[in-house]
Amino acid sequence: MPSIKNIVYETPSQPKQLRLDTVGNNCNASCLSCHRRLSKRTGKMPMDMIRRILNDVSSWNQPLNEIVPVNYGELFTRPDWETIITKIAIKLPFTKIVIPTNGSLLNETKVRFLCSVPTLYVINFSVNAYFAETYEYFTGLKAEVIERIKTFVMLISQLRKDVTIWVSMVYDPEYQPQLDKDFFMEYWSHSPAVPQLLAAASAGRKVRTIAPLKIPCRSIFSDFVIGFDGKLSSCCFDASFNLDLGYYSGDAKKDWLNPKLQRLRELHNAQQREEYELCRTCSFG
């Protein structure tokens, strides 16, 4: 019988994915299961810092695989988002760009610009519901956004057949009926988009009781986040950057292997993730 003790991850010499916390937690939606709601952290990454990070990463011998120009929040709340995407595409011509968005601030012009970016790889629309009532309750946005997303999906599929389009639903039976989930998957499976059904994870949400989890977290061995103020993270759910993992030094590849991050990984691999409060209350493995 398989054992959790057999699950051990190796740390690569550089991250697979880098997320830039360009907008802090600024978002025009208020999705009920989003960990952004637990955080009071606000701010945005200065353009000078974005340039420094891109110059740094562009010097790597092996190109970064993926970059996401946002961590929590909505990229399109930032007026200079086009400049950011353009700089990424120029400085990192061999790195795939992944864009997560709720789609509410997009229009045809913006979608056409995104499709003009040669290294665009994935656009993930966070929809989170099928029924209008559930959507508005769960996201705080008007249900008409769903109809616009359908139009954007068709446009992207026509302009860029090489770009993967995801339409995702974070499913939590506390907030969404199962029928919503079933109809969501059925509808989007017949579209050019690939439906993504994600179980709502919990990290520090007090409404949850988490069974003891020993499996090491996959994300800390592949993902790297640089906060708007330089704080480092490697966690999918630490919107508040509560884990003390250091600050960006100007050398992201070196920071990826800093002692604090390595210690976090070692404890996870040793089935001792409970040493960290956030990891102890997290359901992701």
CSV table of N, CA and C in Angstrom, one decimal, residues 81-178:
chain,number,residue,atom,x,y,z
A,81,TRP,N,-0.9,48.0,-17.0
A,81,TRP,CA,-0.7,46.5,-17.2
A,81,TRP,C,-0.2,46.2,-18.6
A,82,GLU,N,-0.5,46.9,-19.6
A,82,GLU,CA,0.0,46.7,-20.9
A,82,GLU,C,1.5,46.8,-21.0
A,83,THR,N,2.0,47.9,-20.3
A,83,THR,CA,3.5,48.1,-20.2
A,83,THR,C,4.2,46.9,-19.5
A,84,ILE,N,3.6,46.4,-18.5
A,84,ILE,CA,4.1,45.3,-17.7
A,84,ILE,C,4.2,44.0,-18.6
A,85,ILE,N,3.1,43.7,-19.3
A,85,ILE,CA,3.1,42.5,-20.2
A,85,ILE,C,4.1,42.7,-21.3
A,86,THR,N,4.2,43.9,-21.9
A,86,THR,CA,5.2,44.2,-23.0
A,86,THR,C,6.6,44.0,-22.5
A,87,LYS,N,6.9,44.5,-21.3
A,87,LYS,CA,8.3,44.3,-20.8
A,87,LYS,C,8.6,42.9,-20.5
A,88,ILE,N,7.7,42.1,-20.0
A,88,ILE,CA,7.9,40.7,-19.8
A,88,ILE,C,8.2,40.0,-21.1
A,89,ALA,N,7.4,40.3,-22.1
A,89,ALA,CA,7.5,39.6,-23.4
A,89,ALA,C,8.9,39.9,-24.1
A,90,ILE,N,9.4,41.1,-23.9
A,90,ILE,CA,10.6,41.6,-24.5
A,90,ILE,C,11.8,41.0,-23.7
A,91,LYS,N,11.8,41.1,-22.4
A,91,LYS,CA,12.9,40.7,-21.6
A,91,LYS,C,13.0,39.2,-21.4
A,92,LEU,N,11.9,38.5,-21.5
A,92,LEU,CA,11.8,37.0,-21.3
A,92,LEU,C,11.2,36.4,-22.5
A,93,PRO,N,11.8,36.4,-23.7
A,93,PRO,CA,11.2,35.9,-24.9
A,93,PRO,C,11.0,34.4,-25.0
A,94,PHE,N,11.6,33.7,-24.1
A,94,PHE,CA,11.4,32.2,-24.1
A,94,PHE,C,10.6,31.7,-22.8
A,95,THR,N,9.9,32.7,-22.2
A,95,THR,CA,9.2,32.3,-21.0
A,95,THR,C,7.7,32.5,-21.3
A,96,LYS,N,6.9,31.5,-20.9
A,96,LYS,CA,5.5,31.5,-21.2
A,96,LYS,C,4.8,32.4,-20.2
A,97,ILE,N,3.8,33.2,-20.7
A,97,ILE,CA,3.1,34.1,-19.8
A,97,ILE,C,1.7,33.5,-19.5
A,98,VAL,N,1.4,33.5,-18.3
A,98,VAL,CA,0.1,32.9,-17.8
A,98,VAL,C,-0.7,34.1,-17.2
A,99,ILE,N,-1.9,34.3,-17.7
A,99,ILE,CA,-2.8,35.4,-17.2
A,99,ILE,C,-4.0,34.9,-16.5
A,100,PRO,N,-4.1,35.0,-15.2
A,100,PRO,CA,-5.4,34.7,-14.5
A,100,PRO,C,-6.2,36.0,-14.4
A,101,THR,N,-7.5,35.9,-14.6
A,101,THR,CA,-8.4,37.1,-14.5
A,101,THR,C,-9.8,36.7,-14.3
A,102,ASN,N,-10.6,37.6,-13.7
A,102,ASN,CA,-12.0,37.3,-13.6
A,102,ASN,C,-12.8,37.8,-14.8
A,103,GLY,N,-12.1,38.5,-15.7
A,103,GLY,CA,-12.6,38.9,-17.0
A,103,GLY,C,-13.5,40.1,-17.0
A,104,SER,N,-13.8,40.6,-15.8
A,104,SER,CA,-14.8,41.7,-15.7
A,104,SER,C,-14.3,43.1,-16.2
A,105,LEU,N,-13.0,43.3,-16.2
A,105,LEU,CA,-12.4,44.5,-16.7
A,105,LEU,C,-11.9,44.5,-18.1
A,106,LEU,N,-12.1,43.3,-18.8
A,106,LEU,CA,-11.6,43.2,-20.1
A,106,LEU,C,-12.6,43.7,-21.1
A,107,ASN,N,-12.1,44.1,-22.3
A,107,ASN,CA,-13.0,44.4,-23.5
A,107,ASN,C,-12.3,43.8,-24.7
A,108,GLU,N,-12.9,44.0,-25.9
A,108,GLU,CA,-12.4,43.4,-27.1
A,108,GLU,C,-11.0,44.0,-27.4
A,109,THR,N,-10.8,45.3,-27.2
A,109,THR,CA,-9.5,45.9,-27.4
A,109,THR,C,-8.4,45.2,-26.6
A,110,LYS,N,-8.7,45.1,-25.3
A,110,LYS,CA,-7.7,44.5,-24.4
A,110,LYS,C,-7.4,43.0,-24.7
A,111,VAL,N,-8.4,42.3,-25.1
A,111,VAL,CA,-8.2,40.9,-25.5
A,111,VAL,C,-7.4,40.8,-26.7
A,112,ARG,N,-7.6,41.7,-27.7
A,112,ARG,CA,-6.8,41.7,-28.9
A,112,ARG,C,-5.4,42.0,-28.6
A,113,PHE,N,-5.1,42.9,-27.7
A,113,PHE,CA,-3.8,43.2,-27.3
A,113,PHE,C,-3.1,41.9,-26.7
A,114,LEU,N,-3.8,41.3,-25.8
A,114,LEU,CA,-3.2,40.1,-25.2
A,114,LEU,C,-2.9,39.0,-26.2
A,115,CYS,N,-3.8,38.9,-27.2
A,115,CYS,CA,-3.5,37.9,-28.2
A,115,CYS,C,-2.4,38.3,-29.2
A,116,SER,N,-1.9,39.5,-29.1
A,116,SER,CA,-0.8,40.0,-29.9
A,116,SER,C,0.5,39.7,-29.2
A,117,VAL,N,0.5,39.3,-28.0
A,117,VAL,CA,1.7,39.0,-27.2
A,117,VAL,C,2.2,37.6,-27.6
A,118,PRO,N,3.4,37.5,-28.2
A,118,PRO,CA,3.8,36.2,-28.8
A,118,PRO,C,4.0,35.1,-27.8
A,119,THR,N,4.3,35.4,-26.5
A,119,THR,CA,4.6,34.4,-25.5
A,119,THR,C,3.4,34.1,-24.6
A,120,LEU,N,2.3,34.7,-25.0
A,120,LEU,CA,1.1,34.3,-24.2
A,120,LEU,C,0.8,32.9,-24.3
A,121,TYR,N,0.6,32.2,-23.1
A,121,TYR,CA,0.5,30.7,-23.1
A,121,TYR,C,-0.9,30.3,-22.6
A,122,VAL,N,-1.3,30.9,-21.5
A,122,VAL,CA,-2.6,30.5,-20.9
A,122,VAL,C,-3.3,31.8,-20.5
A,123,ILE,N,-4.6,31.8,-20.7
A,123,ILE,CA,-5.5,32.8,-20.1
A,123,ILE,C,-6.5,31.9,-19.3
A,124,ASN,N,-6.6,32.2,-18.0
A,124,ASN,CA,-7.5,31.5,-17.1
A,124,ASN,C,-8.6,32.5,-16.6
A,125,PHE,N,-9.8,32.2,-17.0
A,125,PHE,CA,-10.9,33.0,-16.5
A,125,PHE,C,-11.5,32.4,-15.3
A,126,SER,N,-11.5,33.1,-14.2
A,126,SER,CA,-12.1,32.6,-12.9
A,126,SER,C,-13.6,32.9,-13.0
A,127,VAL,N,-14.4,31.9,-13.2
A,127,VAL,CA,-15.8,32.1,-13.3
A,127,VAL,C,-16.5,31.7,-12.0
A,128,ASN,N,-16.2,30.5,-11.6
A,128,ASN,CA,-16.6,30.0,-10.2
A,128,ASN,C,-18.1,29.6,-10.1
A,129,ALA,N,-18.9,29.7,-11.1
A,129,ALA,CA,-20.3,29.4,-11.0
A,129,ALA,C,-20.9,29.2,-12.4
A,130,TYR,N,-22.1,28.6,-12.4
A,130,TYR,CA,-22.8,28.4,-13.7
A,130,TYR,C,-24.1,29.3,-13.6
A,131,PHE,N,-24.8,29.2,-12.5
A,131,PHE,CA,-26.1,30.0,-12.4
A,131,PHE,C,-25.8,31.4,-12.0
A,132,ALA,N,-26.6,32.3,-12.6
A,132,ALA,CA,-26.4,33.8,-12.4
A,132,ALA,C,-26.4,34.1,-10.9
A,133,GLU,N,-27.4,33.5,-10.2
A,133,GLU,CA,-27.5,33.9,-8.8
A,133,GLU,C,-26.3,33.4,-7.9
A,134,THR,N,-25.8,32.3,-8.3
A,134,THR,CA,-24.6,31.8,-7.5
A,134,THR,C,-23.4,32.7,-7.9
A,135,TYR,N,-23.2,33.0,-9.1
A,135,TYR,CA,-22.1,33.8,-9.6
A,135,TYR,C,-22.1,35.2,-8.8
A,136,GLU,N,-23.2,35.8,-8.8
A,136,GLU,CA,-23.3,37.2,-8.1
A,136,GLU,C,-23.0,37.0,-6.6
A,137,TYR,N,-23.6,36.0,-6.0
A,137,TYR,CA,-23.4,35.8,-4.6
A,137,TYR,C,-21.9,35.5,-4.3
A,138,PHE,N,-21.3,34.6,-5.1
A,138,PHE,CA,-20.0,34.1,-4.8
A,138,PHE,C,-18.9,35.1,-5.1
A,139,THR,N,-19.1,35.9,-6.2
A,139,THR,CA,-18.0,36.8,-6.7
A,139,THR,C,-18.2,38.2,-6.4
A,140,GLY,N,-19.5,38.6,-6.2
A,140,GLY,CA,-19.8,40.0,-6.0
A,140,GLY,C,-19.8,40.8,-7.3
A,141,LEU,N,-19.7,40.1,-8.4
A,141,LEU,CA,-19.8,40.8,-9.7
A,141,LEU,C,-21.1,40.5,-10.4
A,142,LYS,N,-21.5,41.3,-11.4
A,142,LYS,CA,-22.7,41.1,-12.1
A,142,LYS,C,-22.6,39.9,-13.0
A,143,ALA,N,-23.7,39.1,-13.1
A,143,ALA,CA,-23.7,37.9,-13.9
A,143,ALA,C,-23.5,38.2,-15.4
A,144,GLU,N,-23.7,39.4,-15.8
A,144,GLU,CA,-23.5,39.7,-17.3
A,144,GLU,C,-22.0,39.5,-17.7
A,145,VAL,N,-21.1,39.4,-16.7
A,145,VAL,CA,-19.7,39.2,-16.9
A,145,VAL,C,-19.5,37.8,-17.6
A,146,ILE,N,-20.3,36.8,-17.2
A,146,ILE,CA,-20.2,35.5,-17.7
A,146,ILE,C,-20.4,35.5,-19.2
A,147,GLU,N,-21.4,36.3,-19.7
A,147,GLU,CA,-21.7,36.4,-21.1
A,147,GLU,C,-20.6,37.0,-21.9
A,148,ARG,N,-19.9,38.0,-21.3
A,148,ARG,CA,-18.8,38.6,-21.9
A,148,ARG,C,-17.6,37.7,-22.0
A,149,ILE,N,-17.4,36.9,-20.9
A,149,ILE,CA,-16.3,35.9,-21.0
A,149,ILE,C,-16.6,34.9,-22.1
A,150,LYS,N,-17.8,34.5,-22.3
A,150,LYS,CA,-18.1,33.6,-23.4
A,150,LYS,C,-17.6,34.2,-24.8
A,151,THR,N,-17.9,35.5,-24.9
A,151,THR,CA,-17.5,36.2,-26.2
A,151,THR,C,-15.9,36.3,-26.3
A,152,PHE,N,-15.3,36.5,-25.1
A,152,PHE,CA,-13.8,36.6,-25.1
A,152,PHE,C,-13.2,35.2,-25.5
A,153,VAL,N,-13.8,34.2,-24.9
A,153,VAL,CA,-13.3,32.8,-25.2
A,153,VAL,C,-13.3,32.6,-26.7
A,154,MET,N,-14.4,32.9,-27.3
A,154,MET,CA,-14.5,32.7,-28.8
A,154,MET,C,-13.5,33.5,-29.6
A,155,LEU,N,-13.3,34.8,-29.1
A,155,LEU,CA,-12.4,35.7,-29.8
A,155,LEU,C,-11.0,35.1,-29.7
A,156,ILE,N,-10.6,34.8,-28.5
A,156,ILE,CA,-9.2,34.2,-28.3
A,156,ILE,C,-9.0,33.0,-29.1
A,157,SER,N,-10.0,32.1,-29.1
A,157,SER,CA,-9.9,30.8,-29.9
A,157,SER,C,-9.7,31.1,-31.4
A,158,GLN,N,-10.2,32.2,-31.9
A,158,GLN,CA,-10.1,32.5,-33.3
A,158,GLN,C,-8.8,33.2,-33.6
A,159,LEU,N,-8.3,34.1,-32.7
A,159,LEU,CA,-7.1,34.8,-32.9
A,159,LEU,C,-5.8,34.0,-32.6
A,160,ARG,N,-5.9,33.2,-31.6
A,160,ARG,CA,-4.7,32.5,-31.1
A,160,ARG,C,-5.0,31.0,-30.8
A,161,LYS,N,-5.0,30.2,-31.8
A,161,LYS,CA,-5.3,28.8,-31.5
A,161,LYS,C,-4.3,28.1,-30.7
A,162,ASP,N,-3.1,28.7,-30.5
A,162,ASP,CA,-2.0,28.1,-29.7
A,162,ASP,C,-2.2,28.4,-28.3
A,163,VAL,N,-3.0,29.4,-27.9
A,163,VAL,CA,-3.2,29.8,-26.5
A,163,VAL,C,-4.2,28.9,-25.8
A,164,THR,N,-3.8,28.4,-24.7
A,164,THR,CA,-4.8,27.6,-23.9
A,164,THR,C,-5.7,28.5,-23.1
A,165,ILE,N,-7.0,28.2,-23.2
A,165,ILE,CA,-8.0,29.0,-22.5
A,165,ILE,C,-8.6,28.1,-21.4
A,166,TRP,N,-8.5,28.5,-20.2
A,166,TRP,CA,-9.1,27.8,-19.0
A,166,TRP,C,-10.3,28.6,-18.5
A,167,VAL,N,-11.3,27.9,-18.1
A,167,VAL,CA,-12.4,28.6,-17.4
A,167,VAL,C,-12.5,27.8,-16.1
A,168,SER,N,-12.2,28.4,-15.0
A,168,SER,CA,-12.1,27.7,-13.7
A,168,SER,C,-13.2,27.9,-12.8
A,169,MET,N,-13.4,26.9,-11.9
A,169,MET,CA,-14.4,27.0,-10.8
A,169,MET,C,-13.7,26.5,-9.6
A,170,VAL,N,-13.6,27.3,-8.6
A,170,VAL,CA,-13.2,26.9,-7.3
A,170,VAL,C,-14.5,26.5,-6.5
A,171,TYR,N,-14.6,25.2,-6.3
A,171,TYR,CA,-15.8,24.6,-5.8
A,171,TYR,C,-15.7,24.4,-4.3
A,172,ASP,N,-16.7,25.0,-3.6
A,172,ASP,CA,-16.8,24.8,-2.2
A,172,ASP,C,-18.3,24.6,-1.8
A,173,PRO,N,-18.7,23.4,-1.4
A,173,PRO,CA,-20.1,23.1,-1.1
A,173,PRO,C,-20.7,24.0,-0.1
A,174,GLU,N,-19.9,24.7,0.7
A,174,GLU,CA,-20.4,25.7,1.6
A,174,GLU,C,-21.1,26.8,0.9
A,175,TYR,N,-20.6,27.1,-0.3
A,175,TYR,CA,-21.1,28.3,-1.0
A,175,TYR,C,-21.9,28.0,-2.3
A,176,GLN,N,-21.5,26.9,-3.0
A,176,GLN,CA,-22.1,26.5,-4.3
A,176,GLN,C,-22.8,25.2,-4.3
A,177,PRO,N,-24.0,25.1,-4.8
A,177,PRO,CA,-24.7,23.8,-4.9
A,177,PRO,C,-24.0,22.9,-5.9
A,178,GLN,N,-24.1,21.6,-5.6
A,178,GLN,CA,-23.4,20.6,-6.5
A,178,GLN,C,-23.9,20.8,-8.0
